[in-house]
mmCIF file of N, CA, C and O in Angstrom:
data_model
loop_
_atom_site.group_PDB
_atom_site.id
_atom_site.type_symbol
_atom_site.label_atom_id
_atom_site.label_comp_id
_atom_site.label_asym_id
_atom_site.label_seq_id
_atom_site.Cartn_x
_atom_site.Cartn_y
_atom_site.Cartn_z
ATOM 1 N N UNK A 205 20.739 2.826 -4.686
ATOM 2 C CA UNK A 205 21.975 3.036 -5.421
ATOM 3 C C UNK A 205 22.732 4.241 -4.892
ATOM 4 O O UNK A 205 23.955 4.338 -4.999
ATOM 5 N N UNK A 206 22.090 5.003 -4.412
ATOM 6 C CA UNK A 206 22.658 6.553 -4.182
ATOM 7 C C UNK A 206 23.629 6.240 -2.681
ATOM 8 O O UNK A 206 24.595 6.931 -2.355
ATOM 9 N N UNK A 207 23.087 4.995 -1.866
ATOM 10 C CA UNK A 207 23.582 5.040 -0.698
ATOM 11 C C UNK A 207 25.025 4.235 -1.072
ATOM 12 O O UNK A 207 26.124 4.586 -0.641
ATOM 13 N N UNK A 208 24.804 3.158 -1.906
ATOM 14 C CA UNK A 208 26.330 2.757 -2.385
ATOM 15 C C UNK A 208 27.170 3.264 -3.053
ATOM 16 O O UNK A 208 28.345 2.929 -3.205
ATOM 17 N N UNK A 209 26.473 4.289 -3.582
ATOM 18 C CA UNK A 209 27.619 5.435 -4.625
ATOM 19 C C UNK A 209 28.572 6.099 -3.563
ATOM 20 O O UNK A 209 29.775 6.327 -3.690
ATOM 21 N N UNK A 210 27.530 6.425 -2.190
ATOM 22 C CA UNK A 210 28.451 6.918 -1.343
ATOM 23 C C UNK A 210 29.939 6.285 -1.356
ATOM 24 O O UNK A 210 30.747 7.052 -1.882
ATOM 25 N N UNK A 211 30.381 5.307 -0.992
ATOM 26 C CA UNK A 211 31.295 4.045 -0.826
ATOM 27 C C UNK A 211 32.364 4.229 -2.295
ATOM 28 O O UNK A 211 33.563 3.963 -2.220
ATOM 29 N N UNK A 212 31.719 4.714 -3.576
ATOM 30 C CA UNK A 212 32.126 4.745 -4.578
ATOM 31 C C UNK A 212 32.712 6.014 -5.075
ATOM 32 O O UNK A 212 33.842 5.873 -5.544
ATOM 33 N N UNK A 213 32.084 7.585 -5.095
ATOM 34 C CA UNK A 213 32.426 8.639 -5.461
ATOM 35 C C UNK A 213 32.308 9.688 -4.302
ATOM 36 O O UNK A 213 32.065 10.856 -4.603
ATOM 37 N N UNK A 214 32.473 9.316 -2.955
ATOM 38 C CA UNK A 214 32.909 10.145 -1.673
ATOM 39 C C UNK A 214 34.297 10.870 -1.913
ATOM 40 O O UNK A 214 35.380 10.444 -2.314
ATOM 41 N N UNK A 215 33.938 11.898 -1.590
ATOM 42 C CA UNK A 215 35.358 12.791 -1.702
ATOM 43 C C UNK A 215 35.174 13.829 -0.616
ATOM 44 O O UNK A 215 34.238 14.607 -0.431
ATOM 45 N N UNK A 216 36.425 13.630 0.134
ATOM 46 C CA UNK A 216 36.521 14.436 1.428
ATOM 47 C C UNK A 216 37.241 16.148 1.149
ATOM 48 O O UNK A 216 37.369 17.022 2.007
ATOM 49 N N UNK A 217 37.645 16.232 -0.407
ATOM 50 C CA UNK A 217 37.702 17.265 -0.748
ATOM 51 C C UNK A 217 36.661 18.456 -0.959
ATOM 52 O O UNK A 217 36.854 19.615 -1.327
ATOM 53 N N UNK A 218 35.668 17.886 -0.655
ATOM 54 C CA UNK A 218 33.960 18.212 -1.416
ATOM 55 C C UNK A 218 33.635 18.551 0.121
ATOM 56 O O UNK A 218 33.283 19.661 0.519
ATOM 57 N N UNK A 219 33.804 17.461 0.878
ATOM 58 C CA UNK A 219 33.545 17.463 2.263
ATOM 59 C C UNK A 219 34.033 17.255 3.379
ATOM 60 O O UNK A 219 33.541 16.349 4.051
ATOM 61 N N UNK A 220 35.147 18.033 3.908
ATOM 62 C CA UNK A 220 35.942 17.536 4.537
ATOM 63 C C UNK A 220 35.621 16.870 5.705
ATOM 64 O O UNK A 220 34.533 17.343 6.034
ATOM 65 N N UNK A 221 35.920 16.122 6.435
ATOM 66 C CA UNK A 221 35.786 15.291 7.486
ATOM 67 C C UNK A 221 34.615 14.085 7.606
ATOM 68 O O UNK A 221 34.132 13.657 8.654
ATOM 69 N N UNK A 222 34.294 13.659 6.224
ATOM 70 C CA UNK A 222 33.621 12.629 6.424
ATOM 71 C C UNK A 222 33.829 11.758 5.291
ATOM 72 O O UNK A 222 34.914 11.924 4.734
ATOM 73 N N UNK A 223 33.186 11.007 4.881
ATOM 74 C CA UNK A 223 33.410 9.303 4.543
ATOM 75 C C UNK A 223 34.714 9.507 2.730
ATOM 76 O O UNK A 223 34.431 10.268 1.804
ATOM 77 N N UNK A 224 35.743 8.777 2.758
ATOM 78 C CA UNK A 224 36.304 8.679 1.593
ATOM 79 C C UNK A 224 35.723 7.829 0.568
ATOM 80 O O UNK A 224 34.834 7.080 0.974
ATOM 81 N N UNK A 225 36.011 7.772 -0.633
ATOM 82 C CA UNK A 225 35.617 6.598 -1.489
ATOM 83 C C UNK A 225 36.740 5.437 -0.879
ATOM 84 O O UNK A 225 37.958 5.484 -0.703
ATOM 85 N N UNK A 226 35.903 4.581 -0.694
ATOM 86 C CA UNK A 226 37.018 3.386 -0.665
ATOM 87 C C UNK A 226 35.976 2.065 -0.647
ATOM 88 O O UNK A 226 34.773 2.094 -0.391
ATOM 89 N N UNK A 227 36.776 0.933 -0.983
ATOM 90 C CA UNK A 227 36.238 -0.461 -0.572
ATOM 91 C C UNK A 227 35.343 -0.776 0.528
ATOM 92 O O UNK A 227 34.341 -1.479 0.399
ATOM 93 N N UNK A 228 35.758 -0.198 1.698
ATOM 94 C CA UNK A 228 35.837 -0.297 3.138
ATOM 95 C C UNK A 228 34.533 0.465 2.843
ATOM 96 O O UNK A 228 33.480 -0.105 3.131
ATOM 97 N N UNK A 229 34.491 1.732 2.282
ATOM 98 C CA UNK A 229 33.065 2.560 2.924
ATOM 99 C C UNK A 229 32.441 1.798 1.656
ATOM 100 O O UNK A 229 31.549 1.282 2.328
ATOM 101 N N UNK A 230 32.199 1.327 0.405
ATOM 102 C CA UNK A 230 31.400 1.095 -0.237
ATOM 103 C C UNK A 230 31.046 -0.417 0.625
ATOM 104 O O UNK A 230 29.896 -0.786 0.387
ATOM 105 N N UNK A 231 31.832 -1.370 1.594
ATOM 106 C CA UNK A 231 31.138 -2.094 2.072
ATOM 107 C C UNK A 231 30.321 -1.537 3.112
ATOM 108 O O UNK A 231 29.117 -1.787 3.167
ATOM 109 N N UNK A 232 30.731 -1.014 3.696
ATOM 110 C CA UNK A 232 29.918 -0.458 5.006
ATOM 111 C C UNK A 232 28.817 0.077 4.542
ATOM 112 O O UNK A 232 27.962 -0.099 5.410
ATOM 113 N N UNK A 233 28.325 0.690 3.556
ATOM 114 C CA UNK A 233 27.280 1.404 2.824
ATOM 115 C C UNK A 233 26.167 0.108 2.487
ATOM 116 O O UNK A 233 24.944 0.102 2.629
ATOM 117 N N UNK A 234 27.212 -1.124 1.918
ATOM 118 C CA UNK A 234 26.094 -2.014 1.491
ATOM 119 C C UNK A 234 25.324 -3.113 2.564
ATOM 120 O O UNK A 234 24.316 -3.803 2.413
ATOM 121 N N UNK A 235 26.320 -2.945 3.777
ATOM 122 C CA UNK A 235 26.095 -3.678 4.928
ATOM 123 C C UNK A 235 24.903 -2.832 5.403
ATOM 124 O O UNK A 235 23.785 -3.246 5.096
ATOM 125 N N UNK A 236 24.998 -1.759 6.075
ATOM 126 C CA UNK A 236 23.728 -1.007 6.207
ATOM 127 C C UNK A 236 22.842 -0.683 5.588
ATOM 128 O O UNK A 236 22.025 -0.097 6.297
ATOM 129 N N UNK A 237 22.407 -0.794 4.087
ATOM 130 C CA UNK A 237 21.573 -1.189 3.129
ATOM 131 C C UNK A 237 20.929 -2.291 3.460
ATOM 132 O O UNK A 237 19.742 -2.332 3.784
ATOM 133 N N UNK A 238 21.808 -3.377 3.383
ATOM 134 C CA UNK A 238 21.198 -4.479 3.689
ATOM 135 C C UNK A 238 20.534 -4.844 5.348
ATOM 136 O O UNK A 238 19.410 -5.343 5.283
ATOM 137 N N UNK A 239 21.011 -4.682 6.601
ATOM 138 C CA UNK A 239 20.538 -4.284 7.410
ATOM 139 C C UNK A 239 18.680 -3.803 6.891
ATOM 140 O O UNK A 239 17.675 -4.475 6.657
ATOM 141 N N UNK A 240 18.963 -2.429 6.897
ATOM 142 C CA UNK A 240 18.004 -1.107 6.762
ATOM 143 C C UNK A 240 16.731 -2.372 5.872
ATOM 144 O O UNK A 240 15.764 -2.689 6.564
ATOM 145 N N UNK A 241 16.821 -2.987 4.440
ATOM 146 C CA UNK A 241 16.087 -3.544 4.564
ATOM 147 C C UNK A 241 15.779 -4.956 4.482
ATOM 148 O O UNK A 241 15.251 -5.286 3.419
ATOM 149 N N UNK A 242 15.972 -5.868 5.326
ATOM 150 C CA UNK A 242 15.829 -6.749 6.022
ATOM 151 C C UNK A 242 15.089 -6.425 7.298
ATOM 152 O O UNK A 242 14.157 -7.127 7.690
ATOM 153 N N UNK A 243 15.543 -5.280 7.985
ATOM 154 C CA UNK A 243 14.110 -4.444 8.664
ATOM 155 C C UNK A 243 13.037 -4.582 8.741
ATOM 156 O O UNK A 243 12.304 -5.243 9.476
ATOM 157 N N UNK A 244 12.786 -3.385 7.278
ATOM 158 C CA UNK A 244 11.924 -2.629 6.901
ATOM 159 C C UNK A 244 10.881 -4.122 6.791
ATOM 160 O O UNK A 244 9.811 -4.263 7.383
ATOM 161 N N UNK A 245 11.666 -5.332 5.688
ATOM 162 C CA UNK A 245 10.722 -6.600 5.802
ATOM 163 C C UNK A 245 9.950 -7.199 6.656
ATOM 164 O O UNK A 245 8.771 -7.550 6.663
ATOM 165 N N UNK A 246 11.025 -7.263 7.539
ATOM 166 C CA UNK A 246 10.589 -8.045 8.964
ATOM 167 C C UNK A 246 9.499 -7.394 9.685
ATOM 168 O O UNK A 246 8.508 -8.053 9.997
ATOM 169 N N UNK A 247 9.599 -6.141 9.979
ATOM 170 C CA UNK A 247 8.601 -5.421 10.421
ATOM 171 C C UNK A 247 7.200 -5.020 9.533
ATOM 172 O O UNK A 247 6.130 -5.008 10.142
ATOM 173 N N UNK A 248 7.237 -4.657 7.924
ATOM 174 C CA UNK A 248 6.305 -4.953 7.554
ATOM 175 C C UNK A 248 5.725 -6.174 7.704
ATOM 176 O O UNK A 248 4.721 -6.390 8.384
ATOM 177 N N UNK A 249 6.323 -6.954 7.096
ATOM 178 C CA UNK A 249 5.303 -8.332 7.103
ATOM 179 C C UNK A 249 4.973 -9.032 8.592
ATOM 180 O O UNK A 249 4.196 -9.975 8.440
ATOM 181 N N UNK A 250 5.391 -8.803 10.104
ATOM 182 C CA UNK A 250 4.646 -8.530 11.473
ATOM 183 C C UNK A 250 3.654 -7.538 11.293
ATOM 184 O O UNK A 250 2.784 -7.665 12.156
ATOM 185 N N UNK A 251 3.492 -6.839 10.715
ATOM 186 C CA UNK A 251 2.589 -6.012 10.731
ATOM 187 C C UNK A 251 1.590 -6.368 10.112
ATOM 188 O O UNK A 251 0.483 -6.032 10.532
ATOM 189 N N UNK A 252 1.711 -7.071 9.058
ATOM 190 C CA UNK A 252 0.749 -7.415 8.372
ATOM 191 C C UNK A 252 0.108 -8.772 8.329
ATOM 192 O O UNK A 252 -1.004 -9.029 7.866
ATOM 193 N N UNK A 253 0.947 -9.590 8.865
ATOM 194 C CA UNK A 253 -0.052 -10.433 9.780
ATOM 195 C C UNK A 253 -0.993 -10.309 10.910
ATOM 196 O O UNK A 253 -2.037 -10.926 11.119
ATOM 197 N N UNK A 254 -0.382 -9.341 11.629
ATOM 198 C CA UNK A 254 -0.917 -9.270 12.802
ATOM 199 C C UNK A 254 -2.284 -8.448 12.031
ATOM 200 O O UNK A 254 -3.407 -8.830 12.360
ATOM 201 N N UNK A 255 -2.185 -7.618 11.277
ATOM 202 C CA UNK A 255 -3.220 -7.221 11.231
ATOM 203 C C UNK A 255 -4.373 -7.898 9.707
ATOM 204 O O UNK A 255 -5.400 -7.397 9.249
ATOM 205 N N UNK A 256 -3.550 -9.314 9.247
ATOM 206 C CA UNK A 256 -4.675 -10.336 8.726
ATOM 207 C C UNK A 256 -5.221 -11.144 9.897
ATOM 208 O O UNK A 256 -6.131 -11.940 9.661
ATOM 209 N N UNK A 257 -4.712 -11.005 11.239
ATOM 210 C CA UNK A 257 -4.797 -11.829 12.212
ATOM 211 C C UNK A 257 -6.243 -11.009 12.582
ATOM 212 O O UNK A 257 -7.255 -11.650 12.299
ATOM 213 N N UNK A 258 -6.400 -10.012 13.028
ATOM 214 C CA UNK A 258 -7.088 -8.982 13.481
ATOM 215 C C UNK A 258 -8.425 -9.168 12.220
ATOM 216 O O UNK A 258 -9.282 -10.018 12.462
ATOM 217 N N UNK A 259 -8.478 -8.778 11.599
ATOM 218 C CA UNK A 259 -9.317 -8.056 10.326
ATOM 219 C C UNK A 259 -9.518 -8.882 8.673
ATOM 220 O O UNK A 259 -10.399 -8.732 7.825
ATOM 221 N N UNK A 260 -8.088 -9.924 8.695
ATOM 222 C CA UNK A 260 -8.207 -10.670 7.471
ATOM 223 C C UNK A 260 -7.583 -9.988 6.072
ATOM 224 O O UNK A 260 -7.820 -8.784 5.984
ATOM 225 N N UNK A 261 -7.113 -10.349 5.387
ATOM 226 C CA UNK A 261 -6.064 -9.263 4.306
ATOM 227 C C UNK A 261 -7.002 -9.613 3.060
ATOM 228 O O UNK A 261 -7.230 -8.767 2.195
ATOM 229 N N UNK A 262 -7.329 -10.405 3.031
ATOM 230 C CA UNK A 262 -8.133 -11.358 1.728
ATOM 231 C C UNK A 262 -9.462 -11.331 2.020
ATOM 232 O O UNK A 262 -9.743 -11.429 3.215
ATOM 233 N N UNK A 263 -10.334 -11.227 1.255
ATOM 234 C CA UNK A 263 -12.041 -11.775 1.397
ATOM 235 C C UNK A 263 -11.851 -13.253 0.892
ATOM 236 O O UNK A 263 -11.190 -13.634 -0.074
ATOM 237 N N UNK A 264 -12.582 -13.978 1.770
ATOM 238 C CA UNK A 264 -12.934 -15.472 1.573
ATOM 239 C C UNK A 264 -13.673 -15.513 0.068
ATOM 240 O O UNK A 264 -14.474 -14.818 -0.557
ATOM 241 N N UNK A 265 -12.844 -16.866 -0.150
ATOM 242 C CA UNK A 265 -12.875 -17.125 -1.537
ATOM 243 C C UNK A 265 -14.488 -16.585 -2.326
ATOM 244 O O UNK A 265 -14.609 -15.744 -3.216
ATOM 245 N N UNK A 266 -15.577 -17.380 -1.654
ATOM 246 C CA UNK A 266 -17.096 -17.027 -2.107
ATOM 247 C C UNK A 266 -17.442 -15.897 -2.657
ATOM 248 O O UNK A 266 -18.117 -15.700 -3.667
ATOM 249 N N UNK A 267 -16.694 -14.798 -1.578
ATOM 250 C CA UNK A 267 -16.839 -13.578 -2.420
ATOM 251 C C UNK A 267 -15.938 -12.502 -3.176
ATOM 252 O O UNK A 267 -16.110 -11.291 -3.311
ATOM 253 N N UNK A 268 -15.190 -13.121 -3.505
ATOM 254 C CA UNK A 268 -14.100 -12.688 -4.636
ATOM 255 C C UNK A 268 -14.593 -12.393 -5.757
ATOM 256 O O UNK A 268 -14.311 -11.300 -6.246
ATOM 257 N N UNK A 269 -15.440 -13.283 -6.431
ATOM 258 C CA UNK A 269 -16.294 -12.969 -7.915
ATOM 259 C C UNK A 269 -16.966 -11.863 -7.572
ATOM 260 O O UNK A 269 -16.614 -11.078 -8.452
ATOM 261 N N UNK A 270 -17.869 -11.159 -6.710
ATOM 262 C CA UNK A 270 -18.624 -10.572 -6.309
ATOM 263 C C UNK A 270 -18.321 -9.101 -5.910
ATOM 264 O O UNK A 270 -19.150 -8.192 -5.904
ATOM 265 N N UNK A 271 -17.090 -9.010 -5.599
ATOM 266 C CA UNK A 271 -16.276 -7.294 -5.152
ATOM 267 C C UNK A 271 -16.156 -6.572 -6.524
ATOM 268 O O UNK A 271 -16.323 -5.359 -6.654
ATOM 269 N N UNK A 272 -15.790 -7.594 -7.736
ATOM 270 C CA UNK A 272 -16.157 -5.899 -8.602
ATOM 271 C C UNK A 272 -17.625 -5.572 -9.170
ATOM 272 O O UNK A 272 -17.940 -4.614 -9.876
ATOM 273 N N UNK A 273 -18.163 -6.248 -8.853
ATOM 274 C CA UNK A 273 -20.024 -6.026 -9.261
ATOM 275 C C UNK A 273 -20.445 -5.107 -8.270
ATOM 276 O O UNK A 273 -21.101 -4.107 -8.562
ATOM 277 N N UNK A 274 -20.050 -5.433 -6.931
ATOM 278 C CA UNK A 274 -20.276 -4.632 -5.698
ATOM 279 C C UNK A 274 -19.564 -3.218 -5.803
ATOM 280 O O UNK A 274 -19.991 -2.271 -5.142
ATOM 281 N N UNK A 275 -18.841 -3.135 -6.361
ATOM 282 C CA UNK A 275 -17.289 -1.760 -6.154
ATOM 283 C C UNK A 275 -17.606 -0.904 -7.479
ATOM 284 O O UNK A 275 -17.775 0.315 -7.523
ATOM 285 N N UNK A 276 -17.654 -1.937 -8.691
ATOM 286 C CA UNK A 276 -17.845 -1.178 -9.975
ATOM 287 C C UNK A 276 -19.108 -1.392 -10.839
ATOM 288 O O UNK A 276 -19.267 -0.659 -11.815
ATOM 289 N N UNK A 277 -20.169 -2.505 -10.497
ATOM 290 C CA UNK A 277 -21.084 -2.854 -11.274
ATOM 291 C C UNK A 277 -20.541 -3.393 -12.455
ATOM 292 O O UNK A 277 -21.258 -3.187 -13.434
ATOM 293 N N UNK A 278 -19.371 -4.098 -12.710
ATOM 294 C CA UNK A 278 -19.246 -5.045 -13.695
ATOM 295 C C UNK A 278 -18.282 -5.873 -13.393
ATOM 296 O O UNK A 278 -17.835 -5.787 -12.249
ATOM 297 N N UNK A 279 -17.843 -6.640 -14.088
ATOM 298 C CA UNK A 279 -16.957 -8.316 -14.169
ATOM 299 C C UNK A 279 -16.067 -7.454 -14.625
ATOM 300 O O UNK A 279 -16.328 -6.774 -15.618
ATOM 301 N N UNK A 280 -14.657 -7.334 -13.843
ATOM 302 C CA UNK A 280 -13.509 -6.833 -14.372
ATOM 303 C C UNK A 280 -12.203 -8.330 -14.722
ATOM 304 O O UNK A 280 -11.639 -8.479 -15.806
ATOM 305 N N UNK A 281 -12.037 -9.080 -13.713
ATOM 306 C CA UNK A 281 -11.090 -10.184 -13.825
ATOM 307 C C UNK A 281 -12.339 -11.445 -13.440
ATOM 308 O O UNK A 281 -13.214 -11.613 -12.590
ATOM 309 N N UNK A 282 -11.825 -12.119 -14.564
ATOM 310 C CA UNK A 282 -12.554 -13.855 -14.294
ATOM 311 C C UNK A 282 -11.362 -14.602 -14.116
ATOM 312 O O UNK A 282 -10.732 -15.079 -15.060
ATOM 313 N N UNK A 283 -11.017 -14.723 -12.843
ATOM 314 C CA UNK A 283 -9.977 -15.571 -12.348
ATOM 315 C C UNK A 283 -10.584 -17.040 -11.527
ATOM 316 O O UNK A 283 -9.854 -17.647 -10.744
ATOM 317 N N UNK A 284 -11.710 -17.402 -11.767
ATOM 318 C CA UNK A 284 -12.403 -18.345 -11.106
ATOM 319 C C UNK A 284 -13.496 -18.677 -11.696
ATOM 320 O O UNK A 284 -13.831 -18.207 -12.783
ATOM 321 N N UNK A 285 -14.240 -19.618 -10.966
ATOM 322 C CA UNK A 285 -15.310 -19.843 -11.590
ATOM 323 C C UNK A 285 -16.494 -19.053 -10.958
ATOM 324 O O UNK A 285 -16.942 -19.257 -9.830
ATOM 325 N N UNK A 286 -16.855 -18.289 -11.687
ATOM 326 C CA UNK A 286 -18.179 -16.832 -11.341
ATOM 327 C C UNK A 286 -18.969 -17.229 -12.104
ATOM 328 O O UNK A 286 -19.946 -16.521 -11.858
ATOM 329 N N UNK A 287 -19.279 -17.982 -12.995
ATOM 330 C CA UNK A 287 -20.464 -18.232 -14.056
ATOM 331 C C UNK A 287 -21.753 -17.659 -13.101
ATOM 332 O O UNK A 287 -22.704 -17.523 -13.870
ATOM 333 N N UNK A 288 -22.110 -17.307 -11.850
ATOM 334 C CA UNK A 288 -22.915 -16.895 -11.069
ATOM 335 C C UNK A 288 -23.058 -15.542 -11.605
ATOM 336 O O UNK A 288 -24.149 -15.069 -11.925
ATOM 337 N N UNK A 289 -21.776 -14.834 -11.715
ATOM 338 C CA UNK A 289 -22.287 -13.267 -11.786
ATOM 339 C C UNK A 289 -21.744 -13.010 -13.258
ATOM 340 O O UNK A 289 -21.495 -11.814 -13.413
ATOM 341 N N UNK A 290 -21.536 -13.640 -14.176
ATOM 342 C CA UNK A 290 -21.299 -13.559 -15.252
ATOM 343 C C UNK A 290 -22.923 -13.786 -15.859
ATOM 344 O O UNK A 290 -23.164 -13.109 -16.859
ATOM 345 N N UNK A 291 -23.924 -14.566 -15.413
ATOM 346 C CA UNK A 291 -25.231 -14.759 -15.841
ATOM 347 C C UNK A 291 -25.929 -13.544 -15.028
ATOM 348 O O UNK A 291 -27.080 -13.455 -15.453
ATOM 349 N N UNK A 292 -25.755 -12.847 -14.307
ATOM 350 C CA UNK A 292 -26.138 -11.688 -14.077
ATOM 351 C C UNK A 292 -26.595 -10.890 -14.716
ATOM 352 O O UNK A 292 -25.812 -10.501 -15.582
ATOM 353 N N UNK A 293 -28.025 -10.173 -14.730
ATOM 354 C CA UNK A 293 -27.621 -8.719 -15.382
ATOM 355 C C UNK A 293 -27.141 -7.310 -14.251
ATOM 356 O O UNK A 293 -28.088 -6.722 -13.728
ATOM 357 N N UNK A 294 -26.252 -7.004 -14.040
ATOM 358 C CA UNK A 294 -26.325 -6.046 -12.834
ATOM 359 C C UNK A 294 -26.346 -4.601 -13.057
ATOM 360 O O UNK A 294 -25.933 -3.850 -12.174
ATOM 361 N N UNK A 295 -26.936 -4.010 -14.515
ATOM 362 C CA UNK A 295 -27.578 -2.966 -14.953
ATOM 363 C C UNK A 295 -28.925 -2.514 -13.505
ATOM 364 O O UNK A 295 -29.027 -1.521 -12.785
ATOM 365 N N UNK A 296 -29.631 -3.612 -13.598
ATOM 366 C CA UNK A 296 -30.613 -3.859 -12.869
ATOM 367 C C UNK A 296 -30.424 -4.109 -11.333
ATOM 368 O O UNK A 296 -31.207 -3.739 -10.459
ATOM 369 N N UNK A 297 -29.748 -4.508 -11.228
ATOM 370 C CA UNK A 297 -29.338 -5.729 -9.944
ATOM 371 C C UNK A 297 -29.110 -4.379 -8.735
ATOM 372 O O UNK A 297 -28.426 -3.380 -8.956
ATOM 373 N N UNK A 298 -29.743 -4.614 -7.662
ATOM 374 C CA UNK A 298 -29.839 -3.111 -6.800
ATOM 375 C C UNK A 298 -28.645 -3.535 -5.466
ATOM 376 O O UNK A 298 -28.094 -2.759 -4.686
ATOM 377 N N UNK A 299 -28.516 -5.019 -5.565
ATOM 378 C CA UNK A 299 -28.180 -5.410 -4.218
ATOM 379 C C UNK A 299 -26.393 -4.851 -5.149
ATOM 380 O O UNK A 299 -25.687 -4.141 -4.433
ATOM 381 N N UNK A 300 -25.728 -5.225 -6.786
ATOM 382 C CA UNK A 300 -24.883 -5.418 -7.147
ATOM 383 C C UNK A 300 -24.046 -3.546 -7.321
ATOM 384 O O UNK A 300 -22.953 -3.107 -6.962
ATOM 385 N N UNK A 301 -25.193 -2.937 -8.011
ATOM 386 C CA UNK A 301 -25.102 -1.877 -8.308
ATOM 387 C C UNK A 301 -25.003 -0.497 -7.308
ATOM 388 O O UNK A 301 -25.812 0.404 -7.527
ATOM 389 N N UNK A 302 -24.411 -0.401 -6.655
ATOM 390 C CA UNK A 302 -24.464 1.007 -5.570
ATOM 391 C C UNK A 302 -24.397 2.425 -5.872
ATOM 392 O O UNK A 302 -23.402 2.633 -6.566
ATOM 393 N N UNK A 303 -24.978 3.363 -5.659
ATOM 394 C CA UNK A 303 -24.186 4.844 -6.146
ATOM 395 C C UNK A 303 -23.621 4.892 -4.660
ATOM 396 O O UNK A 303 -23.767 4.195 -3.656
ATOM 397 N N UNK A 304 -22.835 6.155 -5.022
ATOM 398 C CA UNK A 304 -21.820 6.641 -3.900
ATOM 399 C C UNK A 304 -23.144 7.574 -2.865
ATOM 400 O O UNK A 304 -22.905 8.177 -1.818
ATOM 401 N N UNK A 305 -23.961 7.496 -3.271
ATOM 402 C CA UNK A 305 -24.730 8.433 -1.915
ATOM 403 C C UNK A 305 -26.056 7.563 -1.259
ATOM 404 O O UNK A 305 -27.148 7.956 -0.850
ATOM 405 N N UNK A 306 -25.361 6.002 -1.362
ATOM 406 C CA UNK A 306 -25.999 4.954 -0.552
ATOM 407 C C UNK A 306 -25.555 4.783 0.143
ATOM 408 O O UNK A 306 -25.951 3.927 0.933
#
């Protein structure tokens, strides 16, 4: 918003020799906005294929139920069918349960 305000409340009295309020600069403001991100998109999301390409962005489905037993020692989201680690006890469970100085 701050970059289209330019376009909107520019005053060359404030600053002389650069941009007026007008139509003209509030388009030019939104043209390079838009530019800037259409970018920023394009290049993130190359980036981030390339590097699901490389390394993978997602864990395969199998072990999705299994990352918060592994991370936190409990069932945080049941978005699937886990009835596997929902019959768990992982109080106990050594492979589920980690401390941080393993």
């Amino acid at each position: 918003t701050g970059t289209l305000l330019v376009g909107v409340l520019a005053d060359a009295s404030v600053n002389p020799g650069t941009a007026e309020r007008s139509l003209r600069q509030f388009l030019v403001q939104a043209t390079c906005a838009t530019i800037c991100a259409a970018y920023s998109f394009g290049v993130s999301y190359l980036l981030l294929a390339l590097v699901d390409l490389a390394v993978g962005i997602r864990p395969k489905r199998r072990h999705e139920g299994e990352l918060d037993i592994a991370q936190t020692g409990e069932v945080a989201y049941v978005t699937h069918k886990s009835s596997d680690n929902l019959d768990r006890d992982v109080s106990t469970d050594s492979e589920a349960v980690r401390s941080p100085k393993q």
